[in-house]
């Protein structure tokens, strides 16, 4: 099966596609409690979802109005195929188009190197979020940065 399209939209438009990916990755795989996965930011955020040629969702990410990238998830069978990179690049394009100068994210420790390859810089110390160690990262946007 091959990757088909990247969809952009609101939670109302794409939540039915993003939610199963997030449930599989965050709740089932990582053991994050259901009540911590869903929040009010979903309704206010811009969502991206990558689907297969048969419209099955395989990856998702959201961009909040305050320039925070989060809820990045790719199904296990689809990892290491460039889906996360494509999602992140598109989220950065969306942020720049919205006039954001810098974006931030809370990276789980095992994926910090992934974000560093895409020019995110860690700052601050390690902290616990939903029971997992994270570190804040940021990236400036603007002329030539994408």
mmCIF file of C-alpha atoms in Angstrom:
data_model
loop_
_atom_site.group_PDB
_atom_site.id
_atom_site.type_symbol
_atom_site.label_atom_id
_atom_site.label_comp_id
_atom_site.label_asym_id
_atom_site.label_seq_id
_atom_site.Cartn_x
_atom_site.Cartn_y
_atom_site.Cartn_z
ATOM 1 C CA UNK A 1 0.000 0.000 0.000
ATOM 2 C CA UNK A 2 1.323 3.449 -0.860
ATOM 3 C CA UNK A 3 0.824 6.838 0.707
ATOM 4 C CA UNK A 4 -1.763 8.894 -1.085
ATOM 5 C CA UNK A 5 -2.626 12.419 -0.015
ATOM 6 C CA UNK A 6 -1.899 14.929 2.699
ATOM 7 C CA UNK A 7 -5.109 16.496 3.977
ATOM 8 C CA UNK A 8 -5.321 19.846 5.780
ATOM 9 C CA UNK A 9 -8.246 21.057 7.828
ATOM 10 C CA UNK A 10 -10.026 21.534 11.115
ATOM 11 C CA UNK A 11 -10.773 18.891 13.750
ATOM 12 C CA UNK A 12 -14.371 18.920 12.534
ATOM 13 C CA UNK A 13 -13.155 18.057 9.033
ATOM 14 C CA UNK A 14 -10.323 15.638 9.867
ATOM 15 C CA UNK A 15 -10.886 14.404 13.417
ATOM 16 C CA UNK A 16 -12.461 11.171 12.201
ATOM 17 C CA UNK A 17 -9.158 10.416 10.408
ATOM 18 C CA UNK A 18 -6.691 11.801 12.962
ATOM 19 C CA UNK A 19 -8.307 10.236 16.036
ATOM 20 C CA UNK A 20 -7.705 6.564 15.122
ATOM 21 C CA UNK A 21 -4.009 7.237 14.485
ATOM 22 C CA UNK A 22 -3.603 9.096 17.774
ATOM 23 C CA UNK A 23 -5.553 6.415 19.657
ATOM 24 C CA UNK A 24 -3.323 3.665 18.234
ATOM 25 C CA UNK A 25 -0.029 5.478 18.888
ATOM 26 C CA UNK A 26 -0.609 7.419 22.090
ATOM 27 C CA UNK A 27 -3.244 5.407 23.960
ATOM 28 C CA UNK A 28 -2.607 1.837 22.831
ATOM 29 C CA UNK A 29 1.137 1.871 22.072
ATOM 30 C CA UNK A 30 2.398 4.402 24.625
ATOM 31 C CA UNK A 31 -0.208 3.862 27.325
ATOM 32 C CA UNK A 32 -1.290 7.489 27.643
ATOM 33 C CA UNK A 33 -4.612 7.722 29.521
ATOM 34 C CA UNK A 34 -7.570 8.436 27.247
ATOM 35 C CA UNK A 35 -8.587 11.495 29.264
ATOM 36 C CA UNK A 36 -5.165 13.104 28.655
ATOM 37 C CA UNK A 37 -5.107 12.567 24.900
ATOM 38 C CA UNK A 38 -8.111 14.652 23.885
ATOM 39 C CA UNK A 39 -8.213 18.348 24.768
ATOM 40 C CA UNK A 40 -9.844 21.631 23.807
ATOM 41 C CA UNK A 41 -6.915 22.536 21.558
ATOM 42 C CA UNK A 42 -8.119 20.046 18.952
ATOM 43 C CA UNK A 43 -11.056 22.287 18.056
ATOM 44 C CA UNK A 44 -8.846 25.377 17.759
ATOM 45 C CA UNK A 45 -5.964 23.760 15.853
ATOM 46 C CA UNK A 46 -5.073 23.153 12.229
ATOM 47 C CA UNK A 47 -4.768 19.412 11.551
ATOM 48 C CA UNK A 48 -2.813 17.494 8.941
ATOM 49 C CA UNK A 49 -3.451 13.852 8.073
ATOM 50 C CA UNK A 50 -1.670 11.617 5.582
ATOM 51 C CA UNK A 51 -3.806 8.874 4.072
ATOM 52 C CA UNK A 52 -3.007 5.888 1.868
ATOM 53 C CA UNK A 53 -4.218 5.583 -1.703
ATOM 54 C CA UNK A 54 -7.295 3.854 -0.242
ATOM 55 C CA UNK A 55 -7.860 6.758 2.205
ATOM 56 C CA UNK A 56 -6.714 4.940 5.352
ATOM 57 C CA UNK A 57 -5.055 7.422 7.761
ATOM 58 C CA UNK A 58 -1.426 6.630 8.648
ATOM 59 C CA UNK A 59 -0.082 9.846 10.193
ATOM 60 C CA UNK A 60 -1.235 13.092 11.768
ATOM 61 C CA UNK A 61 -0.050 16.281 13.458
ATOM 62 C CA UNK A 62 -1.680 19.482 14.709
ATOM 63 C CA UNK A 63 -0.617 23.125 14.816
ATOM 64 C CA UNK A 64 -2.176 25.195 17.587
ATOM 65 C CA UNK A 65 -2.993 28.909 17.257
ATOM 66 C CA UNK A 66 -0.123 29.710 19.650
ATOM 67 C CA UNK A 67 2.487 28.125 17.328
ATOM 68 C CA UNK A 68 2.812 24.768 19.062
ATOM 69 C CA UNK A 69 3.222 21.618 16.978
ATOM 70 C CA UNK A 70 1.841 18.569 18.713
ATOM 71 C CA UNK A 71 0.105 15.224 18.603
ATOM 72 C CA UNK A 72 2.483 14.038 15.867
ATOM 73 C CA UNK A 73 1.788 10.357 15.307
ATOM 74 C CA UNK A 74 2.593 7.821 12.596
ATOM 75 C CA UNK A 75 1.277 4.267 12.698
ATOM 76 C CA UNK A 76 4.044 1.741 13.498
ATOM 77 C CA UNK A 77 3.891 -0.034 10.123
ATOM 78 C CA UNK A 78 4.361 3.300 8.338
ATOM 79 C CA UNK A 79 7.343 4.679 10.247
ATOM 80 C CA UNK A 80 10.690 5.411 8.578
ATOM 81 C CA UNK A 81 9.010 6.150 5.248
ATOM 82 C CA UNK A 82 9.201 9.949 5.371
ATOM 83 C CA UNK A 83 5.664 10.466 6.666
ATOM 84 C CA UNK A 84 6.724 12.277 9.841
ATOM 85 C CA UNK A 85 9.082 14.503 7.865
ATOM 86 C CA UNK A 86 6.344 15.345 5.369
ATOM 87 C CA UNK A 87 3.888 16.139 8.152
ATOM 88 C CA UNK A 88 6.388 18.337 9.959
ATOM 89 C CA UNK A 89 7.470 20.230 6.825
ATOM 90 C CA UNK A 90 3.835 20.896 5.982
ATOM 91 C CA UNK A 91 3.101 22.044 9.543
ATOM 92 C CA UNK A 92 6.034 24.463 9.251
ATOM 93 C CA UNK A 93 4.663 25.786 5.959
ATOM 94 C CA UNK A 94 1.244 26.251 7.574
ATOM 95 C CA UNK A 95 2.830 28.097 10.508
ATOM 96 C CA UNK A 96 4.805 30.413 8.228
ATOM 97 C CA UNK A 97 1.717 31.114 6.106
ATOM 98 C CA UNK A 98 -0.158 32.033 9.306
ATOM 99 C CA UNK A 99 2.531 34.605 10.131
ATOM 100 C CA UNK A 100 4.146 32.660 12.955
ATOM 101 C CA UNK A 101 7.837 33.494 13.503
ATOM 102 C CA UNK A 102 8.785 30.543 15.695
ATOM 103 C CA UNK A 103 7.208 27.183 16.442
ATOM 104 C CA UNK A 104 7.712 25.003 19.493
ATOM 105 C CA UNK A 105 7.003 21.411 20.398
ATOM 106 C CA UNK A 106 7.398 19.063 23.338
ATOM 107 C CA UNK A 107 9.463 16.143 22.035
ATOM 108 C CA UNK A 108 9.517 12.745 23.645
ATOM 109 C CA UNK A 109 13.176 11.952 24.355
ATOM 110 C CA UNK A 110 13.509 9.049 21.876
ATOM 111 C CA UNK A 111 12.602 11.313 18.930
ATOM 112 C CA UNK A 112 14.691 14.397 19.707
ATOM 113 C CA UNK A 113 17.231 13.437 17.010
ATOM 114 C CA UNK A 114 14.422 13.350 14.423
ATOM 115 C CA UNK A 115 13.485 16.946 15.228
ATOM 116 C CA UNK A 116 17.122 18.077 15.370
ATOM 117 C CA UNK A 117 17.600 16.830 11.782
ATOM 118 C CA UNK A 118 14.795 19.211 10.859
ATOM 119 C CA UNK A 119 16.540 22.151 12.572
ATOM 120 C CA UNK A 120 14.668 22.194 15.864
ATOM 121 C CA UNK A 121 16.777 23.185 18.871
ATOM 122 C CA UNK A 122 16.192 21.841 22.373
ATOM 123 C CA UNK A 123 15.809 24.263 25.260
ATOM 124 C CA UNK A 124 15.049 23.917 28.931
ATOM 125 C CA UNK A 125 15.317 20.756 30.936
ATOM 126 C CA UNK A 126 13.676 17.378 30.726
ATOM 127 C CA UNK A 127 10.146 17.231 32.115
ATOM 128 C CA UNK A 128 7.353 14.694 32.446
ATOM 129 C CA UNK A 129 4.242 15.040 30.317
ATOM 130 C CA UNK A 130 1.543 12.351 30.424
ATOM 131 C CA UNK A 131 4.037 10.184 32.307
ATOM 132 C CA UNK A 132 6.726 10.307 29.603
ATOM 133 C CA UNK A 133 9.983 12.319 29.559
ATOM 134 C CA UNK A 134 9.936 15.264 27.144
ATOM 135 C CA UNK A 135 12.083 18.235 26.212
ATOM 136 C CA UNK A 136 10.940 21.475 24.642
ATOM 137 C CA UNK A 137 12.261 22.280 21.166
ATOM 138 C CA UNK A 138 11.820 25.286 18.893
ATOM 139 C CA UNK A 139 12.564 26.408 15.382
ATOM 140 C CA UNK A 140 12.594 29.866 13.866
ATOM 141 C CA UNK A 141 10.592 30.419 10.698
ATOM 142 C CA UNK A 142 11.141 32.939 8.000
ATOM 143 C CA UNK A 143 13.139 33.655 4.886
ATOM 144 C CA UNK A 144 15.013 30.530 3.812
ATOM 145 C CA UNK A 145 14.312 28.559 6.992
ATOM 146 C CA UNK A 146 11.929 26.043 5.446
#
